[in-house]
C-alpha cells in the first residue's frame, strides 16, 4: 500500500536560516507515526508545511500520491488532511456541541439566499450536523460537557474537543501537535485511548508531534527523529532510545540515567 503522506527532500529557509533541510519521510496509511526531536529541530515547521500554513522553499509534499505543497489549509481540509494545535483553537463563547457543528463546510445556512428561500433544507442539514455532533460526543464520552461553553473547559478537555472536531468530517489523516501539552495524566489517558479507538475502529491515520515519551511509546510505531532540521532516524521507540546519536542530539553528549526511558522528555 502506498504511503498516505510523503515528504520528499523538503527544505524551508527563513532568510539565511534553514529550519528544515532536505527532509524526507513517509507516513503509512492506517498507522500512528510519531515525530520527535529537541526544541528547534524543525518539527513544527515541517508540520506547518504539510498543513499548508507554510510553503516549502524546495521539495515535494504528496498526499495520497498528489502534490499538495502550496495548497492552503482549507483546501487540504476539504481533501481530508486536518491538524490540531498545541494550544486549542476553540470558539470560547460557543458550547462544545456548537463548536462541533461549526466544522462541516458548505452549510446551506451560511448562504443568505438559502436561509431565506430554502429554510427547510437549512433546517434538515442542521439536524444532520447536530446528530453527527452528538454521535461524536457519545463516541468520545464527553456528554457531561456537551453544553458547556468551550472557553470554560480545562486544557485537556479542550484537546478532546479538538480531537472531536476532526471527527465532524471524513478525516483521512490528522496531524496532532503536542496533544499532551498541559494535560493531566488522567485526561491524557482518555485522549490516548480515543486516538487508539479512532485508529482501530475508524481507520484514522495519525501523524503525531510529541515530547511525552510515554505517550509516544503507547501510540506510535514507527517513530521519526528530527534534529537540526533533518531526519536522523526512523524506527521503533526502543530502537531509537538505544541509538547513541539520538541520545547525543537530545542531551548534548551527556546522557542521563533517564535516556533509555525518557528521550526528549525535557525537550
Short mmCIF file of C-alpha atoms in Angstrom, two decimals, residues 87-243:
data_model
loop_
_atom_site.label_atom_id
_atom_site.label_comp_id
_atom_site.label_asym_id
_atom_site.label_seq_id
_atom_site.Cartn_x
_atom_site.Cartn_y
_atom_site.Cartn_z
CA UNK A 87 -2.88 25.46 22.02
CA UNK A 88 -6.51 24.59 21.32
CA UNK A 89 -8.36 26.87 18.87
CA UNK A 90 -11.90 26.64 20.22
CA UNK A 91 -14.78 29.10 19.83
CA UNK A 92 -14.78 30.04 23.51
CA UNK A 93 -18.26 31.61 23.58
CA UNK A 94 -19.97 28.63 21.93
CA UNK A 95 -20.87 25.36 23.62
CA UNK A 96 -18.96 22.19 22.85
CA UNK A 97 -21.70 20.83 20.60
CA UNK A 98 -21.91 24.19 18.80
CA UNK A 99 -18.14 24.09 18.27
CA UNK A 100 -18.53 20.73 16.58
CA UNK A 101 -21.42 21.92 14.45
CA UNK A 102 -19.27 24.76 13.11
CA UNK A 103 -16.81 22.34 11.47
CA UNK A 104 -18.52 20.99 8.31
CA UNK A 105 -18.11 23.35 5.38
CA UNK A 106 -20.66 24.29 2.74
CA UNK A 107 -23.58 24.50 5.14
CA UNK A 108 -26.64 25.97 3.37
CA UNK A 109 -27.36 28.23 6.34
CA UNK A 110 -24.15 30.12 5.57
CA UNK A 111 -25.77 31.46 2.40
CA UNK A 112 -28.26 34.29 2.98
CA UNK A 113 -30.43 33.39 -0.01
CA UNK A 114 -30.51 29.73 1.04
CA UNK A 115 -31.53 30.78 4.54
CA UNK A 116 -34.34 32.96 3.18
CA UNK A 117 -35.76 30.77 0.45
CA UNK A 118 -34.79 27.22 1.39
CA UNK A 119 -35.42 27.23 5.09
CA UNK A 120 -36.46 23.58 5.15
CA UNK A 121 -33.20 22.50 3.54
CA UNK A 122 -31.24 24.57 6.05
CA UNK A 123 -33.12 23.03 8.99
CA UNK A 124 -32.70 19.47 7.68
CA UNK A 125 -28.97 19.97 7.23
CA UNK A 126 -28.66 21.42 10.72
CA UNK A 127 -30.43 18.38 12.16
CA UNK A 128 -27.98 16.08 10.37
CA UNK A 129 -24.99 18.06 11.62
CA UNK A 130 -26.32 18.07 15.18
CA UNK A 131 -26.87 14.31 15.04
CA UNK A 132 -23.32 13.78 13.87
CA UNK A 133 -22.03 16.05 16.62
CA UNK A 134 -23.97 14.04 19.19
CA UNK A 135 -22.54 10.80 17.79
CA UNK A 136 -19.03 12.24 18.17
CA UNK A 137 -19.75 13.35 21.72
CA UNK A 138 -21.06 9.89 22.57
CA UNK A 139 -18.02 8.20 20.97
CA UNK A 140 -15.58 10.32 22.97
CA UNK A 141 -17.73 10.12 26.12
CA UNK A 142 -17.81 13.88 26.68
CA UNK A 143 -21.55 14.25 27.09
CA UNK A 144 -21.05 15.86 30.51
CA UNK A 145 -19.55 18.95 28.83
CA UNK A 146 -21.60 18.95 25.61
CA UNK A 147 -23.49 22.13 26.54
CA UNK A 148 -20.68 23.81 28.47
CA UNK A 149 -19.06 26.89 26.95
CA UNK A 150 -15.81 25.70 25.35
CA UNK A 151 -13.93 28.59 26.93
CA UNK A 152 -14.74 27.22 30.38
CA UNK A 153 -13.10 23.84 29.77
CA UNK A 154 -9.76 22.70 31.12
CA UNK A 155 -6.80 22.46 28.77
CA UNK A 156 -7.19 18.71 28.49
CA UNK A 157 -10.91 18.94 27.77
CA UNK A 158 -10.18 21.48 25.03
CA UNK A 159 -7.75 18.98 23.47
CA UNK A 160 -10.57 16.42 23.44
CA UNK A 161 -12.79 18.95 21.69
CA UNK A 162 -10.02 19.48 19.11
CA UNK A 163 -9.99 15.74 18.53
CA UNK A 164 -13.78 15.72 18.34
CA UNK A 165 -13.75 18.40 15.67
CA UNK A 166 -11.64 16.18 13.42
CA UNK A 167 -14.45 13.61 13.58
CA UNK A 168 -17.02 16.01 12.16
CA UNK A 169 -15.67 15.48 8.65
CA UNK A 170 -14.24 12.45 6.88
CA UNK A 171 -10.65 12.87 8.02
CA UNK A 172 -8.05 10.75 6.23
CA UNK A 173 -5.07 11.90 8.25
CA UNK A 174 -4.87 14.00 11.40
CA UNK A 175 -1.75 15.91 12.41
CA UNK A 176 -1.61 16.05 16.20
CA UNK A 177 0.64 18.80 17.55
CA UNK A 178 1.69 18.08 21.15
CA UNK A 179 -1.65 16.75 22.31
CA UNK A 180 -0.18 16.06 25.78
CA UNK A 181 0.96 19.64 26.46
CA UNK A 182 -0.69 20.98 29.61
CA UNK A 183 -2.89 17.89 30.10
CA UNK A 184 -3.07 15.94 33.36
CA UNK A 185 -2.25 12.22 33.23
CA UNK A 186 -5.82 11.02 33.80
CA UNK A 187 -7.27 13.04 30.95
CA UNK A 188 -4.27 12.27 28.76
CA UNK A 189 -5.03 8.58 29.20
CA UNK A 190 -8.56 9.27 27.93
CA UNK A 191 -7.20 11.18 24.92
CA UNK A 192 -4.76 8.37 24.09
CA UNK A 193 -7.49 5.75 24.38
CA UNK A 194 -9.67 7.72 21.97
CA UNK A 195 -6.83 8.10 19.47
CA UNK A 196 -6.34 4.33 19.62
CA UNK A 197 -10.06 3.73 19.09
CA UNK A 198 -10.22 6.13 16.16
CA UNK A 199 -7.25 4.39 14.59
CA UNK A 200 -8.51 0.88 15.26
CA UNK A 201 -12.26 1.26 14.72
CA UNK A 202 -12.46 4.05 12.14
CA UNK A 203 -9.18 3.70 10.32
CA UNK A 204 -7.83 7.17 11.13
CA UNK A 205 -4.20 7.80 10.24
CA UNK A 206 -2.31 9.97 12.73
CA UNK A 207 0.97 11.88 12.46
CA UNK A 208 1.99 12.99 15.94
CA UNK A 209 4.48 15.57 17.22
CA UNK A 210 5.05 14.87 20.88
CA UNK A 211 7.59 15.34 23.69
CA UNK A 212 5.87 12.90 26.07
CA UNK A 213 7.76 9.65 25.51
CA UNK A 214 5.25 7.57 27.47
CA UNK A 215 2.56 8.69 25.03
CA UNK A 216 4.83 8.12 22.03
CA UNK A 217 5.65 4.65 23.30
CA UNK A 218 1.98 3.82 23.76
CA UNK A 219 0.72 5.11 20.44
CA UNK A 220 3.42 5.33 17.80
CA UNK A 221 5.19 2.89 15.53
CA UNK A 222 7.24 3.98 13.70
CA UNK A 223 8.86 6.97 15.36
CA UNK A 224 10.81 9.53 13.31
CA UNK A 225 13.55 11.59 14.97
CA UNK A 226 14.43 15.07 13.71
CA UNK A 227 17.40 17.18 14.77
CA UNK A 228 18.82 20.37 13.25
CA UNK A 229 16.16 20.33 10.55
CA UNK A 230 16.96 16.82 9.31
CA UNK A 231 15.62 13.31 9.83
CA UNK A 232 18.13 11.41 11.98
CA UNK A 233 16.49 8.06 12.44
CA UNK A 234 13.27 6.12 11.92
CA UNK A 235 12.38 3.02 13.90
CA UNK A 236 10.59 1.71 16.93
CA UNK A 237 10.88 3.75 20.12
CA UNK A 238 13.10 1.05 21.65
CA UNK A 239 15.48 1.22 18.69
CA UNK A 240 15.61 4.99 18.88
CA UNK A 241 16.21 5.05 22.63
CA UNK A 242 19.18 2.73 22.13
CA UNK A 243 20.74 4.93 19.44
#
